[in-house]
Short mmCIF file of C-alpha atoms and ligand atoms in Angstrom, two decimals:
data_model
loop_
_atom_site.label_atom_id
_atom_site.label_comp_id
_atom_site.label_asym_id
_atom_site.label_seq_id
_atom_site.Cartn_x
_atom_site.Cartn_y
_atom_site.Cartn_z
CA UNK A 238 21.19 -15.98 -1.80
CA UNK A 239 20.23 -12.36 -2.29
CA UNK A 240 17.10 -11.36 -0.36
CA UNK A 241 15.45 -8.02 -1.05
CA UNK A 242 12.80 -6.50 1.16
CA UNK A 243 10.21 -4.85 -1.08
CA UNK A 244 7.46 -4.59 1.52
CA UNK A 245 7.57 -5.74 5.15
CA UNK A 246 4.64 -4.19 6.99
CA UNK A 247 1.21 -5.29 8.13
CA UNK A 248 -0.36 -2.17 6.65
CA UNK A 249 0.22 0.69 4.24
CA UNK A 250 1.18 4.37 4.43
CA UNK A 251 3.57 6.30 2.16
CA UNK A 252 6.34 4.93 4.46
CA UNK A 253 5.02 1.38 4.87
CA UNK A 254 4.41 -1.30 2.24
CA UNK A 255 2.65 -4.65 2.56
CA UNK A 256 4.52 -7.97 2.41
CA UNK A 257 6.69 -8.80 -0.61
CA UNK A 258 10.22 -10.20 -0.75
CA UNK A 259 12.41 -11.17 -3.69
CA UNK A 260 15.10 -13.87 -3.79
CA UNK A 261 17.91 -13.54 -6.35
CA UNK A 262 15.70 -11.23 -8.45
CA UNK A 263 13.84 -14.33 -9.67
CA UNK A 264 11.37 -15.58 -7.14
CA UNK A 265 9.06 -13.42 -5.04
CA UNK A 266 7.45 -14.39 -1.75
CA UNK A 267 4.04 -12.74 -1.47
CA UNK A 268 2.88 -9.90 -3.66
CA UNK A 269 1.76 -7.13 -1.31
CA UNK A 270 3.96 -4.49 -2.96
CA UNK A 271 5.59 -6.03 -6.05
CA UNK A 272 4.50 -3.17 -8.29
CA UNK A 273 4.40 -0.28 -5.81
CA UNK A 274 7.93 -1.22 -4.66
CA UNK A 275 9.71 -2.47 -7.81
CA UNK A 276 10.74 -1.00 -11.15
CA UNK A 277 9.06 -2.37 -14.26
CA UNK A 278 12.18 -4.17 -15.43
CA UNK A 279 12.52 -6.03 -12.12
CA UNK A 280 8.81 -6.89 -12.20
CA UNK A 281 9.23 -8.46 -15.64
CA UNK A 282 12.38 -10.36 -14.60
CA UNK A 283 10.54 -12.46 -11.99
CA UNK A 284 9.84 -16.10 -12.78
CA UNK A 285 7.46 -16.90 -9.94
CA UNK A 286 5.57 -15.62 -6.91
CA UNK A 287 4.99 -17.87 -3.90
CA UNK A 288 1.69 -16.86 -2.31
CA UNK A 289 1.35 -17.71 1.40
CA UNK A 290 -2.38 -17.05 1.57
CA UNK A 291 -5.11 -15.09 -0.16
CA UNK A 292 -5.40 -12.06 2.13
CA UNK A 293 -5.34 -8.84 0.18
CA UNK A 294 -2.16 -7.46 1.76
CA UNK A 295 -0.29 -10.47 0.29
CA UNK A 296 -1.88 -10.74 -3.15
CA UNK A 297 -2.95 -7.22 -4.16
CA UNK A 298 -0.08 -6.46 -6.55
CA UNK A 299 -0.66 -9.68 -8.49
CA UNK A 300 -3.33 -7.59 -10.22
CA UNK A 301 -0.96 -4.89 -11.40
CA UNK A 302 2.07 -7.09 -12.07
CA UNK A 303 -0.03 -9.31 -14.36
CA UNK A 304 -1.16 -6.25 -16.29
CA UNK A 305 2.37 -4.79 -16.51
CA UNK A 306 3.93 -8.04 -17.67
CA UNK A 307 1.28 -8.57 -20.31
CA UNK A 308 2.08 -5.19 -21.85
CA UNK A 309 5.78 -6.09 -21.85
CA UNK A 310 5.24 -9.49 -23.43
CA UNK A 311 6.89 -11.22 -20.44
CA UNK A 312 6.64 -14.98 -20.00
CA UNK A 313 3.73 -16.15 -17.84
CA UNK A 314 4.42 -15.44 -14.16
CA UNK A 315 4.10 -18.61 -12.09
CA UNK A 316 1.71 -17.97 -9.20
CA UNK A 317 2.33 -20.78 -6.73
CA UNK A 318 0.09 -21.52 -3.75
CA UNK A 319 -1.97 -24.20 -2.11
CA UNK A 320 -5.24 -25.38 -3.63
CA UNK A 321 -7.22 -23.26 -1.15
CA UNK A 322 -5.25 -20.10 -1.92
CA UNK A 323 -5.42 -20.51 -5.70
CA UNK A 324 -9.14 -21.26 -5.37
CA UNK A 325 -9.71 -17.86 -3.75
CA UNK A 326 -7.60 -16.10 -6.39
CA UNK A 327 -9.57 -17.75 -9.20
CA UNK A 328 -12.99 -17.16 -7.68
CA UNK A 329 -12.63 -13.76 -6.05
CA UNK A 330 -9.67 -11.96 -7.64
CA UNK A 331 -8.84 -12.91 -11.25
CA UNK A 332 -12.52 -13.66 -11.85
CA UNK A 333 -13.31 -11.39 -14.83
CA UNK A 334 -15.29 -9.15 -12.45
CA UNK A 335 -12.95 -7.66 -9.88
CA UNK A 336 -10.08 -8.00 -12.36
CA UNK A 337 -9.61 -9.86 -15.67
CA UNK A 338 -8.66 -13.53 -15.62
CA UNK A 339 -5.01 -13.09 -16.57
CA UNK A 340 -4.49 -16.86 -16.68
CA UNK A 341 -6.45 -17.01 -19.95
CA UNK A 342 -6.93 -13.59 -21.45
CA UNK A 343 -8.58 -13.97 -24.85
CA UNK A 344 -6.86 -12.19 -27.72
CA UNK A 345 -3.38 -12.27 -26.15
CA UNK A 346 -0.48 -14.43 -27.35
CA UNK A 347 0.14 -15.99 -23.94
CA UNK A 348 -1.36 -15.72 -20.48
CA UNK A 349 0.23 -13.29 -18.02
CA UNK A 350 0.03 -15.73 -15.11
CA UNK A 351 0.14 -19.49 -14.71
CA UNK A 352 -1.15 -21.15 -11.54
CA UNK A 353 0.99 -23.81 -9.87
CA UNK A 354 -0.64 -25.78 -7.09
CA UNK A 355 1.53 -26.65 -4.09
CA UNK A 356 0.78 -29.68 -1.94
CA UNK A 357 1.57 -29.21 1.75
CA UNK A 358 5.04 -30.52 2.58
CA UNK A 359 5.57 -31.76 -0.96
CA UNK A 360 8.80 -30.25 -2.32
CA UNK A 361 8.38 -28.64 -5.74
CA UNK A 362 11.03 -27.29 -8.10
CA UNK A 363 10.24 -23.67 -9.05
CA UNK A 364 12.59 -21.48 -11.08
CA UNK A 365 15.58 -23.54 -9.96
CA UNK A 366 14.63 -23.52 -6.26
CA UNK A 367 13.16 -26.28 -4.14
CA UNK A 368 10.05 -24.90 -2.46
CA UNK A 369 8.25 -26.52 0.44
CA UNK A 370 4.86 -25.24 1.71
CA UNK A 371 4.28 -25.77 5.44
CA UNK A 372 0.90 -25.21 7.14
CA UNK A 373 0.71 -22.44 9.77
CA UNK A 374 -2.09 -21.02 11.97
CA UNK A 375 -3.94 -17.96 10.68
CA UNK A 376 -7.62 -17.12 10.04
CA UNK A 377 -7.71 -18.68 6.56
CA UNK A 378 -5.65 -21.45 4.90
CA UNK A 379 -2.07 -20.18 5.11
CA UNK A 380 1.35 -21.68 4.61
CA UNK A 381 4.92 -20.74 5.31
CA UNK A 382 7.72 -21.80 3.00
CA UNK A 383 11.24 -23.00 2.84
CA UNK A 384 13.08 -21.98 -0.32
CA UNK A 385 16.23 -23.96 -1.01
CA UNK A 386 18.76 -22.53 -3.46
CA UNK A 387 22.36 -23.47 -4.21
CA UNK A 388 23.65 -21.40 -1.24
CA UNK A 389 21.20 -22.50 1.43
CA UNK A 390 17.63 -22.26 2.63
CA UNK A 391 15.41 -19.29 3.47
CA UNK A 392 12.40 -19.83 5.73
CA UNK A 393 9.21 -17.73 5.55
CA UNK A 394 6.52 -17.87 8.23
CA UNK A 395 3.54 -16.40 6.39
CA UNK A 396 0.90 -14.78 8.60
CA UNK A 397 0.62 -16.89 11.71
CA UNK A 398 0.05 -16.98 15.42
CA UNK A 399 1.46 -19.73 17.61
CA UNK A 400 2.00 -22.83 15.51
CA UNK A 401 3.93 -26.11 15.66
CA UNK A 402 4.66 -27.74 12.34
CA UNK A 403 6.68 -24.80 10.95
CA UNK A 404 9.15 -25.00 13.84
CA UNK A 405 9.45 -28.79 13.54
CA UNK A 406 10.27 -28.51 9.84
CA UNK A 407 12.74 -25.65 10.40
CA UNK A 408 14.48 -27.64 13.13
CA UNK A 409 15.08 -30.46 10.66
CA UNK A 410 16.11 -28.24 7.72
CA UNK A 411 19.77 -28.49 6.77
CA UNK A 412 21.42 -25.31 5.51
CA UNK A 413 18.86 -22.89 7.01
CA UNK A 414 20.29 -19.37 6.69
CA UNK A 415 17.50 -17.10 7.90
CA UNK A 416 13.80 -16.95 8.68
CA UNK A 417 11.45 -14.17 7.60
CA UNK A 418 9.15 -14.13 10.63
CA UNK A 419 5.90 -12.34 11.20
CA UNK A 420 5.09 -10.24 14.25
CA UNK A 421 2.17 -7.82 14.05
CA UNK A 422 0.79 -6.39 17.31
CA UNK A 423 2.24 -5.16 20.62
CA UNK A 424 1.79 -7.23 23.77
CA UNK A 425 -1.07 -4.99 24.94
CA UNK A 426 -3.08 -6.07 21.85
CA UNK A 427 -2.75 -9.79 22.63
CA UNK A 428 -6.48 -10.36 22.22
CA UNK A 429 -6.55 -8.76 18.79
CA UNK A 430 -3.47 -10.75 17.79
CA UNK A 431 -5.13 -13.97 18.93
CA UNK A 432 -8.42 -13.46 17.06
CA UNK A 433 -6.64 -12.31 13.88
CA UNK A 434 -4.05 -15.11 13.89
CA UNK A 435 -0.92 -13.04 14.43
CA UNK A 436 2.00 -12.78 16.84
CA UNK A 437 2.89 -10.28 19.52
CA UNK A 438 6.53 -10.11 20.67
CA UNK A 439 5.54 -12.19 23.70
CA UNK A 440 3.92 -15.03 21.73
CA UNK A 441 6.76 -14.88 19.21
CA UNK A 442 9.39 -15.28 21.92
CA UNK A 443 7.51 -18.25 23.32
CA UNK A 444 6.94 -19.86 19.89
CA UNK A 445 10.58 -19.51 18.85
CA UNK A 446 11.57 -21.65 21.84
CA UNK A 447 10.17 -24.57 19.82
CA UNK A 448 13.35 -24.33 17.72
CA UNK A 449 15.42 -25.38 20.73
CA UNK A 450 17.76 -22.97 22.54
CA UNK A 451 20.79 -23.29 20.24
CA UNK A 452 18.97 -22.76 16.93
CA UNK A 453 16.67 -20.05 18.35
CA UNK A 454 19.72 -18.10 19.49
CA UNK A 455 21.68 -18.49 16.29
CA UNK A 456 19.11 -18.36 13.44
CA UNK A 457 18.69 -14.82 12.08
CA UNK A 458 14.96 -14.06 12.36
CA UNK A 459 14.05 -11.15 10.07
CA UNK A 460 10.84 -9.66 11.41
CA UNK A 461 8.09 -8.37 9.15
CA UNK A 462 4.32 -7.59 9.17
CA UNK A 463 4.42 -5.08 12.04
CA UNK A 464 1.31 -2.88 11.92
CA UNK A 465 2.37 0.70 11.09
CA UNK A 466 0.38 2.10 14.05
CA UNK A 467 2.40 -0.03 16.47
CA UNK A 468 5.83 -0.01 14.79
CA UNK A 469 7.83 1.56 17.63
CA UNK A 470 6.16 -0.33 20.45
CA UNK A 471 6.59 -3.69 18.73
CA UNK A 472 10.25 -2.93 17.97
CA UNK A 473 10.87 -1.96 21.59
CA UNK A 474 9.19 -5.10 22.90
CA UNK A 475 11.09 -7.32 20.45
CA UNK A 476 14.40 -5.77 21.55
CA UNK A 477 13.72 -7.06 25.08
CA UNK A 478 13.37 -10.71 24.01
CA UNK A 479 16.23 -12.95 25.14
CA UNK A 480 17.75 -16.02 23.48
CA UNK A 481 16.81 -15.00 19.93
CA UNK A 482 18.59 -13.28 17.05
CA UNK A 483 16.07 -10.72 15.75
CA UNK A 484 16.36 -8.03 13.08
CA UNK A 485 13.42 -5.83 12.09
CA UNK A 486 13.18 -5.58 8.29
CA UNK A 487 13.07 -2.15 6.66
CA UNK A 488 12.01 -1.21 3.14
CA UNK A 489 14.88 -1.61 0.69
CA UNK A 490 16.91 -3.92 2.95
CA UNK A 491 19.14 -6.41 1.18
CA UNK A 492 20.43 -9.51 2.94
CA UNK A 493 23.11 -11.74 1.45
CA UNK A 494 22.50 -15.18 2.95
ZN1 LIG B 1169 -3.35 -12.65 6.60
ZN1 LIG B 1170 -0.96 -10.07 6.24
#
């Protein structure tokens, strides 16, 4: 499994891009920077985007990728998410006001996007992968994912603070290779992290214990969603955590899992 980091931050500057990852050049997880961080050809090669939740930093580039793919006559891009997430996209995003409804653009040969509703913990086959949506704890309906390909399984936390079900599912997942895991604020901003449904290094260290000591120590946790203003502090605090196998993602990283 080839994992590319297109965007891995909880904010944007010329050196930071919001969340977007691509597996095997076919399936994207979140769309925070799919067009700002990818060439046109790669944008058009995608089959599907898994959307963890409807917050703007995870969906924004759906707007521009839909437009780009339409101009290039690409097949409809599957936009997969829970009913709640797709509901927000339909009502508030692709609503013919903020942006055209690219799921049914009149006068075009085919739509640029096609919605696919994911039931929680109901495995679905998408672009040759088995995708499972798992509920996590954020400020709006949000899910993490497991993505199972021929070589193994990638986990994705989505935006979340302390949560339970994700860890239970990961513990039972055979062939788990790595987990893309959110951490956003430094320990000193614990209150802000709590009210916004995110992790600090401290809450992350505690939550990862739910994996059990052996798996927590061994599973590569690839950290993303650090707020640009706190990048160095969060990295320093994560480096002090014991009993975990953490790597902070950087733009352009490629992991072969
Ligand atoms: Zn969010
Ligand atoms: Zn976010």
